[in-house]
Short mmCIF file of C-alpha atoms and ligand atoms in Angstrom, two decimals:
data_model
loop_
_atom_site.label_atom_id
_atom_site.label_comp_id
_atom_site.label_asym_id
_atom_site.label_seq_id
_atom_site.Cartn_x
_atom_site.Cartn_y
_atom_site.Cartn_z
CA MET A 2 19.47 37.91 -20.64
CA GLN A 3 22.60 36.98 -18.71
CA THR A 4 25.19 34.72 -20.29
CA TYR A 5 27.40 32.61 -18.02
CA HIS A 6 30.91 31.51 -18.86
CA ASN A 7 33.41 28.76 -18.33
CA THR A 8 36.68 29.49 -16.60
CA VAL A 9 39.86 28.27 -18.30
CA SER A 10 43.34 29.37 -17.19
CA GLY A 11 41.72 31.77 -14.75
CA LYS A 12 39.81 33.61 -17.51
CA GLN A 13 36.15 33.66 -18.46
CA THR A 14 35.89 32.15 -21.95
CA GLU A 15 33.48 32.70 -24.83
CA ALA A 16 31.66 29.73 -26.35
CA LYS A 17 30.26 29.55 -29.88
CA GLU A 18 27.02 27.92 -28.76
CA HIS A 19 24.77 28.27 -25.73
CA GLN A 20 21.69 26.71 -24.20
CA GLU A 21 18.99 28.45 -22.20
CA ILE A 22 18.49 27.22 -18.62
CA PHE A 23 15.06 27.30 -16.96
CA ASN A 24 13.91 27.20 -13.34
CA PRO A 25 12.29 23.75 -12.84
CA ALA A 26 9.78 25.23 -10.37
CA THR A 27 8.55 28.18 -12.44
CA ALA A 28 9.81 27.59 -16.00
CA VAL A 29 11.33 31.10 -15.87
CA SER A 30 14.55 31.53 -17.86
CA LEU A 31 17.73 31.90 -15.79
CA GLY A 32 20.11 32.75 -18.61
CA MET A 33 22.40 31.16 -21.16
CA ALA A 34 25.05 28.54 -20.40
CA PRO A 35 27.91 27.67 -22.76
CA LEU A 36 27.90 24.54 -24.92
CA ASN A 37 31.47 23.57 -25.65
CA SER A 38 33.11 21.72 -28.50
CA GLU A 39 35.68 18.95 -28.28
CA HIS A 40 38.31 21.56 -29.18
CA ASP A 41 37.29 23.51 -26.04
CA VAL A 42 37.87 20.34 -24.03
CA ASP A 43 41.41 20.14 -25.47
CA LEU A 44 42.07 23.75 -24.46
CA ALA A 45 40.80 23.23 -20.90
CA VAL A 46 42.85 20.06 -20.42
CA GLU A 47 45.91 21.80 -21.85
CA ALA A 48 45.44 24.67 -19.37
CA ALA A 49 45.14 22.21 -16.48
CA LYS A 50 48.19 20.27 -17.65
CA HIS A 51 50.22 23.44 -18.03
CA ALA A 52 49.35 24.59 -14.48
CA GLN A 53 49.81 21.23 -12.79
CA LYS A 54 53.60 21.06 -12.37
CA SER A 55 53.87 24.46 -10.69
CA TRP A 56 50.79 23.79 -8.52
CA ALA A 57 52.34 20.49 -7.40
CA SER A 58 55.57 22.26 -6.55
CA VAL A 59 54.10 24.76 -4.08
CA SER A 60 54.49 23.73 -0.46
CA ASP A 61 51.88 21.57 1.19
CA GLN A 62 51.30 24.33 3.72
CA GLU A 63 50.60 26.84 0.95
CA ARG A 64 48.12 24.49 -0.72
CA ARG A 65 46.35 23.99 2.60
CA GLU A 66 46.10 27.76 3.08
CA THR A 67 44.74 28.18 -0.44
CA VAL A 68 42.05 25.55 0.19
CA ALA A 69 41.14 27.36 3.43
CA ARG A 70 40.76 30.56 1.37
CA ILE A 71 38.41 28.71 -1.00
CA ALA A 72 36.26 27.78 2.03
CA GLN A 73 36.10 31.47 2.92
CA VAL A 74 35.08 32.42 -0.64
CA LEU A 75 32.29 29.82 -0.49
CA GLU A 76 31.12 31.12 2.86
CA ASP A 77 31.20 34.77 1.70
CA ASN A 78 29.18 33.94 -1.42
CA SER A 79 26.81 31.38 0.02
CA ALA A 80 23.74 33.64 -0.16
CA TYR A 81 24.33 34.32 -3.86
CA LEU A 82 25.14 30.70 -4.72
CA SER A 83 22.29 29.18 -2.68
CA GLY A 84 19.85 31.47 -4.52
CA LEU A 85 21.22 30.23 -7.83
CA ILE A 86 21.06 26.59 -6.71
CA THR A 87 17.40 26.94 -5.72
CA GLN A 88 16.45 28.59 -8.99
CA GLU A 89 18.40 26.16 -11.15
CA GLN A 90 18.21 22.86 -9.27
CA GLY A 91 14.90 23.35 -7.46
CA LYS A 92 15.74 22.43 -3.83
CA PRO A 93 14.40 25.06 -1.42
CA LEU A 94 16.45 27.71 0.33
CA SER A 95 15.01 26.46 3.64
CA GLY A 96 15.32 23.15 5.47
CA PRO A 97 17.83 20.66 4.06
CA GLY A 98 17.98 22.68 0.83
CA SER A 99 20.37 25.01 -0.95
CA ARG A 100 21.67 26.86 2.14
CA PHE A 101 22.37 23.44 3.60
CA GLU A 102 24.17 22.51 0.36
CA MET A 103 26.36 25.61 0.68
CA GLN A 104 27.15 24.79 4.32
CA ALA A 105 28.24 21.35 3.13
CA CYS A 106 30.43 22.94 0.43
CA VAL A 107 32.16 25.02 3.11
CA GLY A 108 32.57 22.05 5.48
CA TRP A 109 33.89 19.70 2.79
CA THR A 110 36.45 22.36 1.86
CA GLN A 111 37.54 23.26 5.39
CA VAL A 112 38.23 19.68 6.42
CA PRO A 113 40.73 18.81 3.64
CA SER A 114 42.47 22.13 4.32
CA LYS A 115 43.34 20.76 7.76
CA LEU A 116 44.25 17.20 6.77
CA GLU A 117 47.80 16.03 6.14
CA LEU A 118 49.15 13.06 4.27
CA PRO A 119 52.84 12.97 5.21
CA PRO A 120 55.36 10.44 3.84
CA GLU A 121 55.10 7.09 5.61
CA ILE A 122 57.91 4.64 6.42
CA VAL A 123 56.37 1.39 5.24
CA TYR A 124 59.38 -0.80 6.04
CA GLU A 125 62.69 -0.43 7.83
CA ASP A 126 65.41 -2.81 9.01
CA ASP A 127 69.20 -2.64 9.37
CA GLU A 128 69.75 -2.76 5.62
CA ARG A 129 66.97 -0.67 4.09
CA LYS A 130 64.30 1.95 4.57
CA ASP A 131 61.22 2.28 2.31
CA VAL A 132 59.22 5.48 2.35
CA LEU A 133 55.83 5.93 0.68
CA TYR A 134 55.19 9.41 -0.70
CA ARG A 135 51.77 10.45 -2.02
CA GLN A 136 52.22 12.26 -5.32
CA PRO A 137 49.47 14.07 -7.23
CA GLN A 138 48.08 12.14 -10.16
CA GLY A 139 48.10 15.10 -12.56
CA VAL A 140 44.98 16.37 -14.34
CA VAL A 141 41.68 15.23 -12.83
CA ALA A 142 38.47 15.07 -14.89
CA ALA A 143 35.49 15.71 -12.62
CA ILE A 144 32.02 14.85 -13.92
CA ALA A 145 29.28 16.17 -11.67
CA PRO A 146 25.53 15.39 -11.61
CA TRP A 147 22.49 17.68 -11.26
CA ASN A 148 21.05 16.64 -7.89
CA TRP A 149 23.61 18.29 -5.55
CA PRO A 150 25.53 20.11 -8.26
CA LEU A 151 27.82 22.25 -6.10
CA MET A 152 28.32 19.91 -3.17
CA ILE A 153 29.29 16.94 -5.34
CA ALA A 154 31.58 19.12 -7.49
CA ILE A 155 33.29 20.25 -4.27
CA TRP A 156 33.71 16.61 -3.17
CA GLN A 157 35.55 16.01 -6.43
CA ILE A 158 37.62 19.15 -6.88
CA ILE A 159 38.77 20.04 -3.36
CA PRO A 160 40.68 16.84 -2.46
CA ALA A 161 42.21 16.90 -5.96
CA ILE A 162 43.43 20.49 -5.61
CA ARG A 163 44.52 19.94 -2.01
CA MET A 164 46.87 17.15 -3.13
CA GLY A 165 48.48 19.09 -6.00
CA ASN A 166 46.34 18.01 -8.95
CA THR A 167 44.66 20.40 -11.35
CA VAL A 168 41.06 19.90 -12.45
CA VAL A 169 38.74 20.15 -15.44
CA LEU A 170 35.17 20.01 -14.16
CA LYS A 171 32.11 19.34 -16.30
CA PRO A 172 28.83 20.21 -14.59
CA SER A 173 25.65 18.47 -15.69
CA GLU A 174 24.02 20.09 -18.71
CA TYR A 175 20.89 20.43 -16.51
CA THR A 176 22.57 22.54 -13.81
CA PRO A 177 25.61 24.38 -15.20
CA ILE A 178 24.99 27.96 -14.05
CA ALA A 179 25.48 27.77 -10.27
CA THR A 180 28.55 25.58 -10.77
CA LEU A 181 30.14 27.91 -13.33
CA GLU A 182 29.57 30.83 -10.98
CA MET A 183 31.07 28.93 -8.05
CA VAL A 184 34.17 28.10 -10.12
CA ARG A 185 34.48 31.74 -11.26
CA LEU A 186 34.48 32.86 -7.61
CA ILE A 187 36.89 30.15 -6.41
CA ASN A 188 39.30 31.16 -9.16
CA GLN A 189 39.80 34.50 -7.39
CA VAL A 190 42.04 32.70 -4.90
CA LEU A 191 43.61 30.05 -7.15
CA PRO A 192 46.54 30.26 -9.57
CA ALA A 193 45.37 30.27 -13.21
CA GLY A 194 44.66 26.84 -14.64
CA VAL A 195 44.28 24.94 -11.36
CA LEU A 196 40.48 24.73 -11.71
CA ASN A 197 38.86 24.87 -15.17
CA THR A 198 35.44 24.02 -16.56
CA VAL A 199 33.91 22.73 -19.75
CA SER A 200 30.15 22.62 -20.35
CA GLY A 201 27.86 20.60 -22.51
CA ASP A 202 26.12 17.26 -22.67
CA GLY A 203 27.36 13.69 -22.38
CA ARG A 204 29.49 14.05 -25.54
CA ILE A 205 31.64 16.64 -23.79
CA GLY A 206 31.87 14.34 -20.77
CA ALA A 207 32.96 11.53 -23.07
CA ALA A 208 35.60 13.75 -24.76
CA LEU A 209 36.93 14.76 -21.35
CA THR A 210 37.07 11.31 -19.76
CA SER A 211 38.74 9.73 -22.81
CA HIS A 212 41.25 12.56 -23.23
CA PRO A 213 44.84 11.23 -23.34
CA ASP A 214 46.08 13.86 -20.85
CA ILE A 215 43.59 12.96 -18.11
CA ASN A 216 45.23 11.12 -15.20
CA LYS A 217 42.27 10.55 -12.86
CA ILE A 218 38.48 10.55 -13.24
CA MET A 219 35.98 11.41 -10.53
CA PHE A 220 32.41 10.55 -11.51
CA THR A 221 29.02 10.67 -9.79
CA GLY A 222 25.97 9.74 -11.80
CA SER A 223 24.13 6.80 -13.30
CA GLU A 224 25.39 3.24 -13.60
CA ALA A 225 24.99 3.33 -17.40
CA THR A 226 27.24 6.39 -17.73
CA GLY A 227 29.68 4.91 -15.22
CA ARG A 228 30.10 1.87 -17.44
CA ARG A 229 30.74 4.13 -20.48
CA ILE A 230 33.40 6.03 -18.54
CA ILE A 231 35.20 2.80 -17.66
CA VAL A 232 35.42 2.07 -21.38
CA ALA A 233 36.52 5.66 -22.14
CA SER A 234 39.30 5.39 -19.57
CA SER A 235 40.95 2.61 -21.57
CA LYS A 236 42.31 5.50 -23.71
CA ASN A 237 44.21 7.10 -20.83
CA LEU A 238 44.29 4.34 -18.17
CA ALA A 239 43.13 6.92 -15.63
CA PRO A 240 41.99 5.37 -12.35
CA ILE A 241 38.35 6.20 -11.57
CA THR A 242 36.39 6.99 -8.44
CA LEU A 243 32.88 5.89 -9.41
CA GLU A 244 29.81 6.82 -7.37
CA LEU A 245 26.86 5.34 -9.20
CA GLY A 246 23.88 5.99 -7.00
CA GLY A 247 21.93 3.43 -5.11
CA ASN A 248 18.64 1.88 -4.21
CA ASP A 249 19.10 2.07 -0.45
CA ALA A 250 16.98 -0.16 1.76
CA ALA A 251 15.94 0.80 5.29
CA ILE A 252 14.78 -1.91 7.68
CA LEU A 253 12.66 -1.01 10.67
CA MET A 254 13.19 -3.60 13.44
CA PRO A 255 9.95 -5.17 14.74
CA GLY A 256 8.34 -3.13 17.51
CA THR A 257 10.27 0.11 16.81
CA ASP A 258 8.50 3.21 18.10
CA ALA A 259 7.27 4.73 14.83
CA SER A 260 6.71 8.21 16.25
CA ALA A 261 10.37 8.36 17.39
CA VAL A 262 11.81 7.51 13.96
CA ALA A 263 9.20 8.91 11.53
CA GLU A 264 10.89 12.25 10.95
CA GLY A 265 14.34 10.67 10.42
CA LEU A 266 12.89 8.08 8.05
CA PHE A 267 10.95 10.75 6.16
CA TRP A 268 13.94 13.00 5.49
CA GLY A 269 16.12 9.94 4.89
CA ALA A 270 13.80 9.22 1.97
CA PHE A 271 12.64 12.65 0.80
CA LEU A 272 15.81 14.77 1.09
CA ASN A 273 15.97 16.92 -2.08
CA ALA A 274 12.64 15.36 -3.15
CA GLY A 275 14.35 11.96 -3.15
CA GLN A 276 16.96 13.07 -5.71
CA THR A 277 19.88 11.98 -3.58
CA CYS A 278 22.20 9.06 -4.21
CA ALA A 279 22.08 7.81 -0.61
CA CYS A 280 18.37 8.26 0.13
CA ILE A 281 16.04 5.58 1.48
CA LYS A 282 14.46 4.21 -1.69
CA ARG A 283 12.81 1.09 -0.16
CA LEU A 284 11.43 0.84 3.37
CA TYR A 285 10.94 -2.63 4.91
CA VAL A 286 8.49 -2.71 7.84
CA HIS A 287 7.31 -5.68 9.93
CA GLU A 288 3.71 -6.59 9.05
CA ASP A 289 2.52 -5.93 12.64
CA ASP A 290 3.94 -2.37 12.57
CA TYR A 291 2.94 -1.48 9.01
CA ASP A 292 -0.24 0.55 9.67
CA VAL A 293 1.22 2.64 12.45
CA VAL A 294 4.41 3.38 10.45
CA VAL A 295 2.46 4.43 7.35
CA ALA A 296 0.31 6.73 9.52
CA ALA A 297 3.37 8.26 11.21
CA LEU A 298 5.09 8.95 7.85
CA GLY A 299 1.82 10.39 6.51
CA ASN A 300 1.75 12.84 9.42
CA VAL A 301 5.22 14.14 8.58
CA ALA A 302 4.34 14.32 4.86
CA ARG A 303 1.22 16.38 5.62
CA GLN A 304 3.37 18.96 7.43
CA THR A 305 5.87 19.33 4.58
CA PRO A 306 5.00 22.19 2.21
CA VAL A 307 5.98 21.59 -1.43
CA GLY A 308 6.48 24.45 -3.87
CA ASP A 309 8.86 27.05 -5.29
CA GLY A 310 11.98 26.86 -3.16
CA MET A 311 12.51 30.64 -3.24
CA ASP A 312 9.50 30.85 -0.90
CA GLU A 313 11.02 30.42 2.59
CA GLY A 314 7.98 28.44 3.74
CA ASN A 315 8.53 25.52 1.37
CA LEU A 316 10.54 22.49 2.42
CA MET A 317 10.43 20.47 -0.79
CA GLY A 318 10.86 21.52 -4.39
CA PRO A 319 10.26 20.04 -7.83
CA LEU A 320 12.04 17.31 -9.75
CA GLN A 321 15.03 18.92 -11.43
CA ASN A 322 14.23 18.03 -15.03
CA LYS A 323 11.61 16.58 -17.31
CA MET A 324 13.46 13.27 -17.81
CA GLN A 325 13.45 12.66 -14.06
CA TYR A 326 9.85 13.88 -13.63
CA GLN A 327 8.64 11.44 -16.28
CA LYS A 328 10.71 8.58 -14.89
CA VAL A 329 9.28 8.93 -11.37
CA LYS A 330 5.74 9.41 -12.70
CA GLU A 331 6.08 6.28 -14.80
CA LEU A 332 7.26 4.19 -11.83
CA VAL A 333 4.36 5.41 -9.66
CA ASP A 334 1.89 4.78 -12.50
CA ASP A 335 3.28 1.26 -12.84
CA ALA A 336 2.69 0.66 -9.11
CA ARG A 337 -0.82 2.12 -9.42
CA GLY A 338 -1.54 -0.18 -12.36
CA ASN A 339 -0.41 -3.14 -10.26
CA GLY A 340 -2.93 -2.38 -7.50
CA CYS A 341 -0.55 -0.77 -4.96
CA ASP A 342 -1.88 1.81 -2.47
CA ILE A 343 -0.84 5.24 -3.74
CA MET A 344 -0.97 7.79 -0.89
CA GLU A 345 -0.31 11.33 -2.13
CA PHE A 346 0.15 14.31 0.20
CA GLY A 347 -0.09 18.06 -0.19
CA ASP A 348 -1.01 20.53 -2.88
CA ILE A 349 1.50 21.00 -5.62
CA PRO A 350 1.82 23.97 -7.98
CA SER A 351 0.41 23.52 -11.47
CA THR A 352 3.58 24.74 -13.23
CA GLY A 353 7.01 23.14 -12.92
CA TYR A 354 8.13 19.54 -12.49
CA PHE A 355 6.30 18.99 -9.21
CA LEU A 356 5.11 15.63 -7.95
CA PRO A 357 3.32 15.15 -4.64
CA ILE A 358 5.02 13.41 -1.72
CA THR A 359 3.93 9.83 -2.36
CA LEU A 360 3.94 6.80 -0.06
CA VAL A 361 3.31 3.54 -1.88
CA GLY A 362 1.98 0.59 0.10
CA ASN A 363 0.89 -2.93 -0.73
CA ILE A 364 3.99 -3.30 -2.91
CA ARG A 365 6.55 -6.10 -3.20
CA ASP A 366 10.09 -6.81 -4.35
CA GLY A 367 10.13 -7.34 -8.10
CA GLN A 368 7.89 -4.35 -8.82
CA ARG A 369 9.56 -1.53 -10.72
CA LEU A 370 9.26 1.13 -8.01
CA VAL A 371 11.12 -1.18 -5.62
CA ASP A 372 13.73 -2.63 -7.95
CA GLU A 373 14.60 0.49 -10.00
CA GLU A 374 16.16 3.63 -8.54
CA GLN A 375 13.24 6.10 -8.53
CA PHE A 376 15.29 9.18 -7.53
CA GLY A 377 12.16 11.10 -6.64
CA PRO A 378 9.51 11.73 -3.97
CA ALA A 379 7.86 8.29 -4.01
CA LEU A 380 8.69 5.79 -1.27
CA PRO A 381 7.67 2.12 -1.50
CA ILE A 382 6.87 0.59 1.91
CA ILE A 383 7.18 -3.19 1.90
CA ARG A 384 5.84 -5.51 4.61
CA TYR A 385 8.07 -8.30 5.91
CA GLN A 386 7.36 -11.29 8.14
CA THR A 387 10.82 -12.21 9.45
CA LEU A 388 14.05 -10.23 9.77
CA ASP A 389 15.80 -12.82 7.59
CA ASP A 390 13.30 -12.04 4.83
CA ALA A 391 13.94 -8.30 5.24
CA VAL A 392 17.72 -8.75 5.03
CA ALA A 393 17.39 -10.98 1.95
CA SER A 394 15.15 -8.35 0.32
CA ALA A 395 17.52 -5.52 1.19
CA ASN A 396 20.43 -7.44 -0.37
CA HIS A 397 18.62 -8.72 -3.47
CA LEU A 398 19.58 -5.83 -5.76
CA SER A 399 22.94 -5.07 -7.32
CA ALA A 400 22.88 -1.46 -6.06
CA ALA A 401 24.73 -1.21 -2.75
CA LEU A 402 25.55 2.38 -1.82
CA GLY A 403 23.86 2.80 1.58
CA ALA A 404 21.39 1.05 3.84
CA SER A 405 20.00 1.62 7.32
CA VAL A 406 18.49 -0.18 10.28
CA TRP A 407 16.12 1.57 12.65
CA ALA A 408 15.40 0.32 16.17
CA ASN A 409 14.57 1.41 19.70
CA SER A 410 18.29 1.05 20.53
CA ALA A 411 21.46 0.90 18.46
CA GLU A 412 22.46 -2.44 20.07
CA GLU A 413 19.28 -4.04 18.83
CA ALA A 414 20.10 -3.01 15.25
CA GLU A 415 23.78 -3.99 15.11
CA SER A 416 23.64 -7.63 14.03
CA THR A 417 21.13 -6.83 11.28
CA ALA A 418 23.27 -3.89 10.14
CA LEU A 419 26.29 -6.18 9.76
CA GLN A 420 24.35 -8.41 7.36
CA LEU A 421 23.51 -5.63 4.91
CA GLU A 422 25.54 -5.32 1.72
CA ALA A 423 26.29 -1.62 1.26
CA GLY A 424 29.18 0.82 1.40
CA THR A 425 27.68 2.45 4.51
CA VAL A 426 25.06 1.03 6.85
CA TRP A 427 23.59 3.66 9.15
CA ILE A 428 21.78 2.93 12.42
CA ASN A 429 18.85 5.21 13.31
CA GLN A 430 19.89 7.69 10.62
CA HIS A 431 20.29 7.61 6.85
CA GLY A 432 22.59 9.46 4.49
CA ALA A 433 24.45 10.95 7.46
CA ILE A 434 27.69 11.53 5.60
CA HIS A 435 30.61 13.36 7.19
CA PRO A 436 33.72 14.93 5.61
CA MET A 437 36.01 12.74 7.76
CA VAL A 438 34.22 9.43 7.07
CA PRO A 439 34.98 7.50 3.84
CA PHE A 440 31.95 7.15 1.56
CA GLY A 441 31.52 4.94 -1.50
CA GLY A 442 29.51 2.11 -2.96
CA ASN A 443 29.76 -1.67 -3.05
CA LYS A 444 28.61 -3.93 -5.92
CA ALA A 445 27.00 -1.95 -8.79
CA SER A 446 27.10 1.32 -6.83
CA GLY A 447 30.68 1.86 -7.87
CA TYR A 448 34.15 1.72 -6.41
CA GLY A 449 36.66 3.89 -4.60
CA VAL A 450 35.85 6.16 -1.68
CA GLU A 451 35.62 9.89 -1.15
CA PHE A 452 36.14 12.02 2.01
CA GLY A 453 38.67 12.07 4.81
CA ILE A 454 42.18 10.70 4.55
CA GLU A 455 41.06 7.84 2.28
CA GLY A 456 39.54 10.40 -0.08
CA LEU A 457 42.84 12.29 -0.26
CA LYS A 458 44.72 9.06 -0.98
CA ALA A 459 42.32 8.41 -3.87
CA VAL A 460 43.59 11.49 -5.74
CA THR A 461 47.25 10.60 -5.30
CA GLN A 462 49.57 7.95 -6.60
CA PRO A 463 51.97 6.21 -4.27
CA ARG A 464 55.66 6.66 -4.94
CA ILE A 465 58.14 4.57 -2.98
CA ILE A 466 61.63 5.81 -2.25
CA SER A 467 63.64 2.73 -1.33
CA ILE A 468 66.95 3.46 0.43
CA LYS A 469 69.88 1.06 0.95
CA LYS A 470 71.48 1.74 4.31
P1 NDP B 523 24.12 10.69 -16.06
O1 NDP B 523 24.91 9.61 -15.45
O2 NDP B 523 23.89 10.66 -17.53
O3 NDP B 523 24.77 12.12 -15.75
C1 NDP B 523 25.77 12.38 -14.79
C2 NDP B 523 26.90 13.20 -15.42
O4 NDP B 523 27.58 12.43 -16.42
C3 NDP B 523 26.41 14.45 -16.15
O5 NDP B 523 27.36 15.49 -15.98
C4 NDP B 523 26.38 13.99 -17.58
O6 NDP B 523 26.39 15.01 -18.50
C5 NDP B 523 27.64 13.16 -17.65
N1 NDP B 523 27.71 12.25 -18.78
C6 NDP B 523 26.71 11.73 -19.52
N2 NDP B 523 27.20 10.87 -20.45
C7 NDP B 523 28.54 10.85 -20.30
C8 NDP B 523 29.62 10.16 -20.95
N3 NDP B 523 29.41 9.30 -21.94
N4 NDP B 523 30.87 10.38 -20.50
C9 NDP B 523 31.11 11.22 -19.48
N5 NDP B 523 30.14 11.91 -18.83
C10 NDP B 523 28.87 11.73 -19.24
O7 NDP B 523 22.75 10.77 -15.29
P2 NDP B 523 21.36 11.34 -15.80
O8 NDP B 523 21.39 12.79 -15.62
O9 NDP B 523 21.02 10.83 -17.17
O10 NDP B 523 20.35 10.66 -14.76
C11 NDP B 523 19.93 9.32 -14.98
C12 NDP B 523 19.73 8.60 -13.66
O11 NDP B 523 20.98 8.51 -12.97
C13 NDP B 523 18.82 9.31 -12.68
O12 NDP B 523 17.48 9.00 -12.96
C14 NDP B 523 19.28 8.77 -11.35
O13 NDP B 523 18.65 7.53 -11.13
C15 NDP B 523 20.77 8.55 -11.57
N6 NDP B 523 21.60 9.64 -11.02
C16 NDP B 523 22.32 9.40 -9.93
C17 NDP B 523 23.05 10.41 -9.35
C18 NDP B 523 23.84 10.18 -8.12
O14 NDP B 523 23.97 11.07 -7.29
N7 NDP B 523 24.47 9.04 -7.98
C19 NDP B 523 23.07 11.76 -9.89
C20 NDP B 523 22.33 11.91 -11.13
C21 NDP B 523 21.62 10.88 -11.64
P3 NDP B 523 25.02 15.61 -19.04
O15 NDP B 523 24.04 15.69 -17.92
O16 NDP B 523 25.44 16.94 -19.46
O17 NDP B 523 24.57 14.67 -20.10
#
């Protein structure tokens, strides 16, 4: 059985303990992943701290070229890594699955390699000149989740490295293998110590985020863990970029042509079997359009094969882990118990954490499947009478990552879009993130943004040089 390793100071390290990782679609063993101790966290942070000064001192041009080389490594190894993602995380090779995740990794690495953040004259008159320089923060702790394990790790580590920080990354204990392999490969083109990993459960995440030598924390995951990390950061006062998931609402404007939007709505909700932070998790439909919209979504669902993602024909995989499988099942069972219409589509394999694609009708705000983030392939469809009601419903939760408005024309959707409380409101698309466009949550979905120039600023600290003339 293969054993996978962390990378610290450019070297593959040995751990005292390991855990076995299984394919969530087939229950087949994938190998052993390291389980670190708090002492291992100290060693990884020390390595990152040691490397940081010299990494910060290389020229900006050289760092950009190095990041471009990382993009090439990701591209060259995308077949290997997408196979690992599918076997470990569950999303299929095909469709918006693991190959798509690898393309995103390449894109989100290429873009920062081309971006610049030069010094900025913020004030000048006859007597003085004030210049703002963007300095690296130091050692970045990156805590990644299990739903898009490589893509989200890339979102955290690439801007940090680009701007002269060094990184200690902790993958989720559910999906360590593909991430550890990606980091091993990236290290071929990085100086030792610039990108390191530690592995283990939440205790290792807690040891990392509270470590006194951590200068910045990048976190994507649950709200509960986000709150713990805020407390942990009181030990090091590290600023945090917090992406805490969402419960995104989509509003379909009255009279929208359901056949034109059904496919976009479907994948907006069921991307990665719904295990995506910015997925449609509540769909609000005018009562007059309800039947036709449910039928149109049912048609797309019927044409979406669910199964082992290594089979090229499948477009949707399993839930990634038992905790998530049980959570989604429980929310659907709760809706069933409350008399909602449970519409299940497709045959699912008998092994693995598979759930059918599920549309849930005759459901209201206040029911668990609407108010709690399901993070799975079950979409509640809620009837509304007036647009004001739909907007009030969309805004009634504390989660506020994304939202969307769907209409026959973008103009028709604009004023409704402006009323929605979310970090991003999409029109006639959902979850359409882009490496140049800042992305982050409002309200309980977190704070700080990733991507583009704003994302680079978030991994720097401003330093002002103030000159008397
Ligand atoms: P968590 O928030 O627990 O996990 C996310 C990451 O944080 C993992 O790497 C985890 O490690 C780590 N972690 C856990 N505890 C701590 C801690 N005290 N300090 C630092 N890091 C820690 O999410 P879960 O996996 O438990 O999923 C729960 C729910 O969160 C899901 O049902 C879903 O609703 C939501 N979620 C949202 C995501 C998003 O993209 N926004 C991604 C994942 C989940 P480890 O896994 O090893 O414990």
